[in-house]
mmCIF file of C-alpha atoms and ligand atoms in Angstrom:
data_model
loop_
_atom_site.group_PDB
_atom_site.id
_atom_site.type_symbol
_atom_site.label_atom_id
_atom_site.label_comp_id
_atom_site.label_asym_id
_atom_site.label_seq_id
_atom_site.Cartn_x
_atom_site.Cartn_y
_atom_site.Cartn_z
ATOM 1 C CA MET A 1267 -10.127 -13.650 26.549
ATOM 2 C CA SER A 1268 -9.792 -13.978 22.802
ATOM 3 C CA GLN A 1269 -11.851 -10.926 21.851
ATOM 4 C CA THR A 1270 -9.858 -7.761 22.187
ATOM 5 C CA PHE A 1271 -10.755 -4.269 21.126
ATOM 6 C CA ILE A 1272 -8.055 -4.277 18.456
ATOM 7 C CA ASN A 1273 -8.890 -7.621 16.867
ATOM 8 C CA THR A 1274 -12.660 -7.378 17.209
ATOM 9 C CA TRP A 1275 -14.058 -3.884 17.426
ATOM 10 C CA LEU A 1276 -11.526 -1.528 15.890
ATOM 11 C CA ARG A 1277 -13.103 -0.216 12.705
ATOM 12 C CA PRO A 1278 -11.613 -1.982 9.633
ATOM 13 C CA GLU A 1279 -11.045 1.331 7.859
ATOM 14 C CA ILE A 1280 -8.862 2.479 10.766
ATOM 15 C CA LYS A 1281 -6.966 -0.809 10.829
ATOM 16 C CA ALA A 1282 -6.238 -0.291 7.136
ATOM 17 C CA LEU A 1283 -4.884 3.250 7.597
ATOM 18 C CA THR A 1284 -1.222 4.087 7.921
ATOM 19 C CA ALA A 1285 -0.528 6.926 10.350
ATOM 20 C CA TYR A 1286 0.444 10.205 8.658
ATOM 21 C CA PRO A 1287 4.153 9.653 7.916
ATOM 22 C CA VAL A 1288 6.609 12.276 9.158
ATOM 23 C CA PRO A 1289 10.238 11.329 8.374
ATOM 24 C CA ASP A 1290 13.030 12.144 10.842
ATOM 25 C CA SER A 1291 14.754 15.219 9.430
ATOM 26 C CA THR A 1292 17.556 15.660 11.973
ATOM 27 C CA GLY A 1293 20.682 16.912 10.205
ATOM 28 C CA PHE A 1294 18.895 17.478 6.880
ATOM 29 C CA ILE A 1295 18.269 20.600 4.840
ATOM 30 C CA LYS A 1296 14.542 20.474 5.372
ATOM 31 C CA LEU A 1297 12.572 21.342 2.244
ATOM 32 C CA ASP A 1298 9.688 18.903 2.658
ATOM 33 C CA ALA A 1299 6.949 20.507 4.740
ATOM 34 C CA MET A 1300 6.234 24.051 3.461
ATOM 35 C CA GLU A 1301 7.680 25.653 6.550
ATOM 36 C CA ASN A 1302 9.123 29.148 6.615
ATOM 37 C CA PRO A 1303 12.867 28.374 6.828
ATOM 38 C CA TYR A 1304 13.763 31.375 8.980
ATOM 39 C CA ASP A 1305 14.244 31.052 12.716
ATOM 40 C CA LEU A 1306 12.629 33.661 14.937
ATOM 41 C CA ALA A 1307 16.043 34.156 16.566
ATOM 42 C CA ASP A 1308 17.358 35.460 13.199
ATOM 43 C CA ASP A 1309 15.786 38.748 14.352
ATOM 44 C CA ALA A 1310 17.417 39.188 17.771
ATOM 45 C CA ASP A 1311 15.275 42.135 18.857
ATOM 46 C CA LEU A 1312 11.990 40.470 17.893
ATOM 47 C CA PHE A 1313 13.138 37.266 19.557
ATOM 48 C CA ALA A 1314 13.909 39.054 22.852
ATOM 49 C CA ARG A 1315 10.567 40.877 22.899
ATOM 50 C CA HIS A 1316 8.780 37.610 22.088
ATOM 51 C CA GLN A 1317 10.506 35.954 25.057
ATOM 52 C CA THR A 1318 9.347 38.760 27.329
ATOM 53 C CA ALA A 1319 5.769 38.392 26.095
ATOM 54 C CA LEU A 1320 5.857 34.622 26.688
ATOM 55 C CA SER A 1321 7.196 35.069 30.213
ATOM 56 C CA GLN A 1322 3.850 36.626 31.123
ATOM 57 C CA ALA A 1323 1.956 33.372 30.503
ATOM 58 C CA SER A 1324 0.219 31.888 33.544
ATOM 59 C CA ILE A 1325 0.662 28.250 32.675
ATOM 60 C CA ASN A 1326 -0.774 27.123 36.019
ATOM 61 C CA ARG A 1327 -4.147 28.390 34.729
ATOM 62 C CA TYR A 1328 -6.255 27.118 31.859
ATOM 63 C CA PRO A 1329 -5.993 29.268 28.757
ATOM 64 C CA ASP A 1330 -8.700 31.779 27.864
ATOM 65 C CA PRO A 1331 -11.252 29.357 26.316
ATOM 66 C CA SER A 1332 -12.330 31.854 23.688
ATOM 67 C CA ALA A 1333 -8.851 33.338 23.076
ATOM 68 C CA LYS A 1334 -10.377 36.821 23.092
ATOM 69 C CA ILE A 1335 -7.208 38.873 22.704
ATOM 70 C CA LEU A 1336 -5.804 36.688 19.932
ATOM 71 C CA SER A 1337 -9.164 36.572 18.126
ATOM 72 C CA LYS A 1338 -9.384 40.347 18.124
ATOM 73 C CA THR A 1339 -5.857 40.665 16.762
ATOM 74 C CA LEU A 1340 -6.534 38.064 14.065
ATOM 75 C CA LYS A 1341 -9.726 39.797 12.951
ATOM 76 C CA LYS A 1342 -7.880 43.068 12.643
ATOM 77 C CA HIS A 1343 -4.858 41.497 10.936
ATOM 78 C CA MET A 1344 -7.032 39.693 8.373
ATOM 79 C CA ASN A 1345 -9.566 42.429 7.965
ATOM 80 C CA ILE A 1346 -12.516 40.219 8.867
ATOM 81 C CA ALA A 1347 -15.912 41.799 8.170
ATOM 82 C CA PRO A 1348 -18.070 42.725 11.204
ATOM 83 C CA ASP A 1349 -20.833 40.238 10.258
ATOM 84 C CA CYS A 1350 -18.290 37.399 10.278
ATOM 85 C CA ASP A 1351 -16.676 35.536 13.129
ATOM 86 C CA ILE A 1352 -13.699 33.207 13.478
ATOM 87 C CA LEU A 1353 -13.218 29.800 15.037
ATOM 88 C CA LEU A 1354 -9.720 28.858 16.153
ATOM 89 C CA GLY A 1355 -8.309 25.370 15.809
ATOM 90 C CA ASN A 1356 -5.195 23.551 16.942
ATOM 91 C CA GLY A 1357 -3.921 23.851 13.396
ATOM 92 C CA SER A 1358 -6.375 23.930 10.519
ATOM 93 C CA ASP A 1359 -6.206 20.129 10.627
ATOM 94 C CA GLU A 1360 -8.322 20.319 13.770
ATOM 95 C CA LEU A 1361 -10.826 22.538 11.980
ATOM 96 C CA ILE A 1362 -11.125 20.055 9.108
ATOM 97 C CA GLN A 1363 -11.859 17.374 11.699
ATOM 98 C CA LEU A 1364 -14.405 19.582 13.431
ATOM 99 C CA LEU A 1365 -16.233 20.319 10.172
ATOM 100 C CA CYS A 1366 -16.341 16.599 9.377
ATOM 101 C CA MET A 1367 -17.571 15.718 12.870
ATOM 102 C CA ALA A 1368 -20.583 17.933 12.279
ATOM 103 C CA CYS A 1369 -21.775 15.668 9.414
ATOM 104 C CA SER A 1370 -23.960 12.599 9.893
ATOM 105 C CA SER A 1371 -22.278 9.191 9.465
ATOM 106 C CA ASN A 1372 -21.751 7.915 5.925
ATOM 107 C CA GLU A 1373 -22.469 11.248 4.291
ATOM 108 C CA VAL A 1374 -20.324 12.251 1.322
ATOM 109 C CA ILE A 1375 -17.674 14.953 1.399
ATOM 110 C CA MET A 1376 -15.556 15.977 -1.587
ATOM 111 C CA SER A 1377 -12.221 17.525 -2.457
ATOM 112 C CA PRO A 1378 -10.122 17.507 -5.618
ATOM 113 C CA ALA A 1379 -7.551 14.772 -6.178
ATOM 114 C CA PRO A 1380 -4.655 15.165 -5.876
ATOM 115 C CA SER A 1381 -5.006 17.561 -2.983
ATOM 116 C CA PHE A 1382 -4.336 17.773 0.732
ATOM 117 C CA VAL A 1383 -4.246 14.226 2.129
ATOM 118 C CA MET A 1384 -5.913 15.150 5.400
ATOM 119 C CA TYR A 1385 -9.323 15.661 3.747
ATOM 120 C CA PRO A 1386 -9.841 12.002 2.758
ATOM 121 C CA MET A 1387 -7.955 10.786 5.840
ATOM 122 C CA ILE A 1388 -10.108 12.748 8.309
ATOM 123 C CA ALA A 1389 -13.224 11.688 6.374
ATOM 124 C CA LYS A 1390 -12.306 8.112 7.303
ATOM 125 C CA PHE A 1391 -11.799 8.858 10.999
ATOM 126 C CA THR A 1392 -15.151 10.592 11.148
ATOM 127 C CA HIS A 1393 -17.264 7.907 9.423
ATOM 128 C CA LEU A 1394 -17.692 9.825 6.167
ATOM 129 C CA GLN A 1395 -17.277 8.865 2.530
ATOM 130 C CA HIS A 1396 -14.824 10.874 0.490
ATOM 131 C CA ILE A 1397 -15.308 11.306 -3.248
ATOM 132 C CA ALA A 1398 -12.639 12.974 -5.371
ATOM 133 C CA LEU A 1399 -13.338 15.872 -7.709
ATOM 134 C CA PRO A 1400 -11.431 15.327 -10.978
ATOM 135 C CA LEU A 1401 -8.529 17.510 -12.130
ATOM 136 C CA ASP A 1402 -7.154 17.653 -15.667
ATOM 137 C CA GLU A 1403 -3.553 17.176 -16.839
ATOM 138 C CA GLN A 1404 -2.597 20.666 -15.621
ATOM 139 C CA PHE A 1405 -4.349 20.022 -12.296
ATOM 140 C CA GLU A 1406 -7.175 22.428 -13.130
ATOM 141 C CA LEU A 1407 -10.702 21.531 -12.047
ATOM 142 C CA GLN A 1408 -12.789 19.646 -14.594
ATOM 143 C CA THR A 1409 -15.767 21.814 -13.815
ATOM 144 C CA GLN A 1410 -18.519 19.985 -15.692
ATOM 145 C CA ALA A 1411 -17.445 16.600 -14.332
ATOM 146 C CA CYS A 1412 -17.346 18.140 -10.845
ATOM 147 C CA LEU A 1413 -20.871 19.487 -11.240
ATOM 148 C CA ASP A 1414 -22.094 16.068 -12.382
ATOM 149 C CA LEU A 1415 -20.533 14.381 -9.351
ATOM 150 C CA ILE A 1416 -21.978 16.993 -7.008
ATOM 151 C CA LYS A 1417 -25.414 16.436 -8.476
ATOM 152 C CA GLN A 1418 -25.067 12.661 -8.218
ATOM 153 C CA HIS A 1419 -23.705 12.451 -4.653
ATOM 154 C CA ASN A 1420 -25.072 15.550 -2.903
ATOM 155 C CA PRO A 1421 -21.967 16.190 -0.756
ATOM 156 C CA LYS A 1422 -22.267 17.901 2.629
ATOM 157 C CA LEU A 1423 -18.807 19.502 2.584
ATOM 158 C CA ILE A 1424 -16.456 20.412 -0.264
ATOM 159 C CA PHE A 1425 -12.850 21.251 0.609
ATOM 160 C CA ILE A 1426 -10.860 23.301 -1.899
ATOM 161 C CA ALA A 1427 -7.219 24.108 -1.169
ATOM 162 C CA TYR A 1428 -6.611 27.510 -2.792
ATOM 163 C CA PRO A 1429 -3.751 27.321 -3.897
ATOM 164 C CA ASN A 1430 -3.838 23.550 -4.068
ATOM 165 C CA ASN A 1431 -1.346 21.340 -2.219
ATOM 166 C CA PRO A 1432 0.638 19.448 -3.527
ATOM 167 C CA THR A 1433 0.201 20.874 -7.037
ATOM 168 C CA GLY A 1434 0.718 24.579 -6.189
ATOM 169 C CA ASN A 1435 -1.820 26.032 -8.630
ATOM 170 C CA LEU A 1436 -4.733 28.327 -7.855
ATOM 171 C CA PHE A 1437 -7.958 26.986 -9.324
ATOM 172 C CA ASP A 1438 -9.891 29.374 -11.508
ATOM 173 C CA LYS A 1439 -12.014 31.577 -9.271
ATOM 174 C CA ASN A 1440 -14.998 31.562 -11.635
ATOM 175 C CA ASP A 1441 -14.966 27.749 -11.716
ATOM 176 C CA LEU A 1442 -15.079 27.702 -7.926
ATOM 177 C CA ILE A 1443 -17.922 30.199 -7.844
ATOM 178 C CA THR A 1444 -19.817 27.948 -10.261
ATOM 179 C CA LEU A 1445 -19.355 25.052 -7.834
ATOM 180 C CA ILE A 1446 -20.427 27.172 -4.851
ATOM 181 C CA LYS A 1447 -23.572 28.230 -6.691
ATOM 182 C CA ASN A 1448 -24.444 24.682 -7.699
ATOM 183 C CA THR A 1449 -24.206 22.833 -4.421
ATOM 184 C CA ASN A 1450 -25.950 22.744 -1.069
ATOM 185 C CA ALA A 1451 -22.673 21.666 0.517
ATOM 186 C CA LEU A 1452 -20.737 23.980 2.765
ATOM 187 C CA VAL A 1453 -17.732 24.899 0.615
ATOM 188 C CA VAL A 1454 -14.511 25.345 2.587
ATOM 189 C CA ILE A 1455 -11.873 27.389 0.771
ATOM 190 C CA ASP A 1456 -8.614 26.380 2.464
ATOM 191 C CA GLU A 1457 -6.260 29.339 2.064
ATOM 192 C CA ALA A 1458 -3.263 27.799 3.840
ATOM 193 C CA TYR A 1459 -0.927 29.441 1.282
ATOM 194 C CA TYR A 1460 -2.651 32.808 1.207
ATOM 195 C CA ALA A 1461 0.570 34.671 2.058
ATOM 196 C CA TYR A 1462 2.163 33.395 -1.168
ATOM 197 C CA ALA A 1463 -0.827 33.753 -3.483
ATOM 198 C CA LYS A 1464 -2.545 36.975 -2.475
ATOM 199 C CA ALA A 1465 -5.843 35.632 -3.774
ATOM 200 C CA ASP A 1466 -8.734 34.878 -1.468
ATOM 201 C CA PHE A 1467 -12.448 34.388 -0.958
ATOM 202 C CA LEU A 1468 -12.950 36.683 2.044
ATOM 203 C CA SER A 1469 -14.963 39.188 0.057
ATOM 204 C CA GLU A 1470 -17.207 36.404 -1.308
ATOM 205 C CA LEU A 1471 -18.298 35.468 2.232
ATOM 206 C CA ALA A 1472 -20.931 38.205 2.149
ATOM 207 C CA GLU A 1473 -22.395 36.826 -1.052
ATOM 208 C CA PHE A 1474 -22.699 33.068 -0.399
ATOM 209 C CA ASP A 1475 -24.315 31.431 2.638
ATOM 210 C CA ASN A 1476 -22.616 28.112 1.923
ATOM 211 C CA LEU A 1477 -19.037 29.415 2.011
ATOM 212 C CA VAL A 1478 -16.381 29.512 4.736
ATOM 213 C CA VAL A 1479 -12.667 30.326 4.483
ATOM 214 C CA MET A 1480 -9.901 28.555 6.368
ATOM 215 C CA ARG A 1481 -6.453 29.986 7.135
ATOM 216 C CA THR A 1482 -3.437 28.898 9.154
ATOM 217 C CA VAL A 1483 -0.295 30.552 10.512
ATOM 218 C CA SER A 1484 1.721 27.405 9.744
ATOM 219 C CA LYS A 1485 3.005 28.410 6.317
ATOM 220 C CA VAL A 1486 4.062 31.944 7.270
ATOM 221 C CA GLY A 1487 6.533 30.963 9.970
ATOM 222 C CA LEU A 1488 4.523 29.698 12.925
ATOM 223 C CA ALA A 1489 4.012 25.993 12.175
ATOM 224 C CA GLY A 1490 5.096 25.090 15.705
ATOM 225 C CA LEU A 1491 2.269 27.053 17.293
ATOM 226 C CA ARG A 1492 -0.533 24.955 15.755
ATOM 227 C CA LEU A 1493 -3.071 27.645 14.993
ATOM 228 C CA GLY A 1494 -5.655 27.644 12.252
ATOM 229 C CA LEU A 1495 -8.824 29.626 11.813
ATOM 230 C CA LEU A 1496 -12.170 29.238 10.151
ATOM 231 C CA ILE A 1497 -13.848 32.418 8.980
ATOM 232 C CA GLY A 1498 -17.545 32.582 8.214
ATOM 233 C CA LYS A 1499 -20.870 34.205 8.946
ATOM 234 C CA THR A 1500 -21.467 34.532 12.675
ATOM 235 C CA ASP A 1501 -24.344 32.006 12.784
ATOM 236 C CA ILE A 1502 -22.345 29.304 10.963
ATOM 237 C CA ILE A 1503 -19.312 29.746 13.224
ATOM 238 C CA ALA A 1504 -21.504 29.634 16.352
ATOM 239 C CA GLN A 1505 -22.746 26.133 15.416
ATOM 240 C CA PHE A 1506 -19.281 24.679 14.809
ATOM 241 C CA ASN A 1507 -18.002 26.326 17.980
ATOM 242 C CA LYS A 1508 -20.232 23.963 19.995
ATOM 243 C CA ILE A 1509 -18.112 20.949 19.079
ATOM 244 C CA ARG A 1510 -14.738 22.609 19.597
ATOM 245 C CA LEU A 1511 -12.986 21.131 22.630
ATOM 246 C CA PRO A 1512 -12.600 23.684 25.417
ATOM 247 C CA TYR A 1513 -9.120 25.198 25.739
ATOM 248 C CA ASN A 1514 -7.973 23.908 22.337
ATOM 249 C CA ILE A 1515 -5.594 26.854 21.873
ATOM 250 C CA ASN A 1516 -2.967 26.752 24.609
ATOM 251 C CA SER A 1517 -1.750 29.825 26.501
ATOM 252 C CA LEU A 1518 1.704 29.925 24.915
ATOM 253 C CA THR A 1519 0.212 29.797 21.411
ATOM 254 C CA GLN A 1520 -2.261 32.538 22.247
ATOM 255 C CA ILE A 1521 0.459 34.847 23.548
ATOM 256 C CA SER A 1522 3.025 34.014 20.881
ATOM 257 C CA ALA A 1523 0.654 34.320 17.915
ATOM 258 C CA ASN A 1524 -0.839 37.526 19.273
ATOM 259 C CA PHE A 1525 2.594 39.081 19.711
ATOM 260 C CA LEU A 1526 3.851 38.022 16.279
ATOM 261 C CA LEU A 1527 0.715 39.184 14.468
ATOM 262 C CA GLU A 1528 1.038 42.563 16.133
ATOM 263 C CA ASN A 1529 4.705 42.636 15.118
ATOM 264 C CA PHE A 1530 4.327 41.159 11.664
ATOM 265 C CA ALA A 1531 6.996 43.113 9.747
ATOM 266 C CA THR A 1532 9.685 40.435 10.068
ATOM 267 C CA LEU A 1533 7.407 37.585 8.988
ATOM 268 C CA GLN A 1534 6.141 39.768 6.141
ATOM 269 C CA ARG A 1535 9.702 40.418 4.981
ATOM 270 C CA GLN A 1536 10.419 36.690 5.122
ATOM 271 C CA THR A 1537 7.381 35.736 3.048
ATOM 272 C CA ASP A 1538 8.309 38.439 0.517
ATOM 273 C CA THR A 1539 11.805 36.946 0.276
ATOM 274 C CA ILE A 1540 10.351 33.460 -0.142
ATOM 275 C CA ILE A 1541 8.192 34.702 -3.032
ATOM 276 C CA GLN A 1542 11.290 36.149 -4.735
ATOM 277 C CA GLN A 1543 13.243 32.974 -4.079
ATOM 278 C CA ARG A 1544 10.392 30.921 -5.500
ATOM 279 C CA ALA A 1545 10.711 32.726 -8.851
ATOM 280 C CA GLN A 1546 14.434 32.074 -8.918
ATOM 281 C CA LEU A 1547 14.153 28.421 -7.892
ATOM 282 C CA PHE A 1548 11.369 27.912 -10.423
ATOM 283 C CA SER A 1549 13.435 29.225 -13.334
ATOM 284 C CA GLN A 1550 16.536 27.299 -12.250
ATOM 285 C CA LEU A 1551 14.564 24.045 -12.002
ATOM 286 C CA SER A 1552 12.799 24.717 -15.300
ATOM 287 C CA GLU A 1553 16.160 25.107 -17.058
ATOM 288 C CA ILE A 1554 17.092 21.506 -16.259
ATOM 289 C CA SER A 1555 16.005 19.538 -19.298
ATOM 290 C CA ALA A 1556 14.942 16.394 -17.417
ATOM 291 C CA ILE A 1557 12.576 18.417 -15.230
ATOM 292 C CA LYS A 1558 9.071 19.671 -15.923
ATOM 293 C CA THR A 1559 7.903 22.240 -13.378
ATOM 294 C CA TYR A 1560 4.290 23.075 -12.568
ATOM 295 C CA HIS A 1561 3.216 26.660 -12.010
ATOM 296 C CA THR A 1562 2.878 27.555 -8.376
ATOM 297 C CA GLN A 1563 1.358 30.249 -6.214
ATOM 298 C CA ALA A 1564 2.475 28.624 -2.964
ATOM 299 C CA ASN A 1565 5.831 28.343 -1.146
ATOM 300 C CA PHE A 1566 6.675 25.062 -2.872
ATOM 301 C CA ILE A 1567 7.201 23.747 -6.382
ATOM 302 C CA LEU A 1568 5.875 20.487 -7.793
ATOM 303 C CA PHE A 1569 7.998 19.000 -10.555
ATOM 304 C CA HIS A 1570 8.105 15.909 -12.717
ATOM 305 C CA THR A 1571 11.226 14.011 -13.717
ATOM 306 C CA PRO A 1572 11.650 10.571 -15.328
ATOM 307 C CA ASN A 1573 13.521 9.071 -12.358
ATOM 308 C CA ALA A 1574 11.960 10.835 -9.390
ATOM 309 C CA GLN A 1575 12.741 8.038 -6.934
ATOM 310 C CA GLY A 1576 16.406 8.065 -7.961
ATOM 311 C CA LEU A 1577 16.689 11.827 -7.596
ATOM 312 C CA PHE A 1578 14.876 11.744 -4.254
ATOM 313 C CA GLU A 1579 17.278 9.112 -2.921
ATOM 314 C CA TYR A 1580 20.306 10.974 -4.239
ATOM 315 C CA LEU A 1581 19.122 14.137 -2.463
ATOM 316 C CA LEU A 1582 18.665 12.140 0.760
ATOM 317 C CA SER A 1583 22.261 10.921 0.432
ATOM 318 C CA GLN A 1584 23.250 14.603 0.217
ATOM 319 C CA LYS A 1585 21.256 15.313 3.392
ATOM 320 C CA ILE A 1586 18.496 17.184 1.541
ATOM 321 C CA LEU A 1587 14.922 16.225 2.361
ATOM 322 C CA ILE A 1588 12.100 17.046 -0.080
ATOM 323 C CA LYS A 1589 8.720 15.333 -0.503
ATOM 324 C CA ASN A 1590 8.466 12.195 -2.577
ATOM 325 C CA LEU A 1591 5.029 11.964 -4.182
ATOM 326 C CA SER A 1592 6.202 9.741 -7.003
ATOM 327 C CA LYS A 1593 4.121 6.718 -6.063
ATOM 328 C CA GLN A 1594 0.786 8.505 -5.803
ATOM 329 C CA PRO A 1595 -1.599 7.670 -8.671
ATOM 330 C CA ARG A 1596 -1.823 11.094 -10.353
ATOM 331 C CA LEU A 1597 1.689 12.150 -9.344
ATOM 332 C CA ILE A 1598 3.867 9.374 -10.751
ATOM 333 C CA ASN A 1599 7.465 10.647 -10.879
ATOM 334 C CA CYS A 1600 6.561 13.912 -9.142
ATOM 335 C CA LEU A 1601 8.502 15.526 -6.300
ATOM 336 C CA ARG A 1602 7.691 18.620 -4.262
ATOM 337 C CA VAL A 1603 10.291 21.012 -2.926
ATOM 338 C CA THR A 1604 9.585 23.761 -0.399
ATOM 339 C CA VAL A 1605 11.313 27.086 -1.051
ATOM 340 C CA GLY A 1606 14.062 27.483 1.543
ATOM 341 C CA LYS A 1607 16.654 30.109 2.389
ATOM 342 C CA PRO A 1608 18.788 31.297 -0.562
ATOM 343 C CA ALA A 1609 21.758 29.172 0.568
ATOM 344 C CA GLU A 1610 19.555 26.077 0.974
ATOM 345 C CA ASN A 1611 17.978 26.534 -2.444
ATOM 346 C CA LYS A 1612 21.430 26.829 -3.965
ATOM 347 C CA ILE A 1613 22.612 23.573 -2.350
ATOM 348 C CA PHE A 1614 19.427 21.883 -3.575
ATOM 349 C CA ILE A 1615 19.777 23.107 -7.173
ATOM 350 C CA THR A 1616 23.465 22.186 -7.262
ATOM 351 C CA ALA A 1617 22.662 18.687 -6.023
ATOM 352 C CA VAL A 1618 19.919 18.257 -8.642
ATOM 353 C CA LYS A 1619 22.318 19.344 -11.388
ATOM 354 C CA ASP A 1620 25.019 17.023 -10.047
ATOM 355 C CA TYR A 1621 22.572 14.117 -10.160
ATOM 356 C CA TYR A 1622 21.765 14.707 -13.834
ATOM 357 C CA ALA A 1623 25.437 15.270 -14.681
ATOM 358 C CA GLN A 1624 26.213 11.791 -13.297
ATOM 359 C CA SER A 1625 23.286 9.882 -14.759
HETATM 360 C C1 PLP B 2811 -0.424 22.620 5.488
HETATM 361 C C2 PLP B 2811 -1.843 22.612 5.121
HETATM 362 C C3 PLP B 2811 -2.850 22.637 6.097
HETATM 363 C C4 PLP B 2811 -2.540 22.356 7.532
HETATM 364 O O1 PLP B 2811 -2.369 23.439 8.276
HETATM 365 P P1 PLP B 2811 -2.142 23.350 9.846
HETATM 366 O O2 PLP B 2811 -2.735 24.628 10.298
HETATM 367 O O3 PLP B 2811 -0.674 23.268 10.030
HETATM 368 O O4 PLP B 2811 -2.870 22.150 10.390
HETATM 369 C C5 PLP B 2811 -4.162 22.744 5.692
HETATM 370 N N1 PLP B 2811 -4.488 22.786 4.402
HETATM 371 C C6 PLP B 2811 -3.560 22.730 3.436
HETATM 372 C C7 PLP B 2811 -3.966 22.766 2.019
HETATM 373 C C8 PLP B 2811 -2.211 22.629 3.773
HETATM 374 O O5 PLP B 2811 -1.294 22.508 2.805
#
């Protein structure tokens, strides 16, 4: 047979994709993926109580399909209004996919560029067209141009990372409200970095029927659990819940996340430390004359330097892994570093200074 699925029927846009690249980080100081650098075991008491909680999981049974206990804890923890509900996803990536799956084929969705790569990537998987909303030199929204594009293309979904990844900035809230008011699209405010920005759209949910908010526990220390949530008016959430796969949040995640949200003091202390460390790392990087830093409200810093590829490779040779964005169209010569533990940040800064002392 000469016709195979792969050579005949696989969609060309999937053939053309490259799978989301995750480099092997074994043995590296890992500052590439916006993780919380602290290990749960750093707090021995919390770790022991977490183990005890996990030991109660009945992994011979399917998980609670609606994750009732966890949902209740999340609503309390995030202060979700009574007329709103939440939808849990296996990471917020799954929620992005679920939102896209609810659109008809070939419809347009939008998000700023540069922003989170999963928006355009998932649009492809789900037979949608992605159109980029333009950002200016400082990565702020070009509001009028955005409004023109919205008018022209009538998007069904608009994803806004708030703060934006990989640029780190928070878009102007009034600009976003202007977009929300001038579109029929469902606007998804992706607050993955909420813990580091303390700005949010939860209180706007009451005001706009075309708004939902997305959060994740990944950036506050629980990336391994894969848990994201979509927050919106009860009737909106009920519709998207129909296309959620049953049992998408496994038992261990439900128990672990529930326990750690109820015992949040340690994670809170860690995010507070990361915010302090971010200020220090930002000023140290900014002092290096070859480097231009961009303002950030997230747990990472985007910076520009004339020989980004060279610096990136030098850091790799020193067993330090950051994110190389330097070949992306709007991010030529840009690198992104996640804020690590104080000792890790120090090794990173020293290595960067060493590189410029040599070259
Ligand atoms: C990291 C990130 C996510 C992904 O979160 P998961 O819950 O780990 O899937 C979503 N949106 C943005 C903007 C992110 O940076």
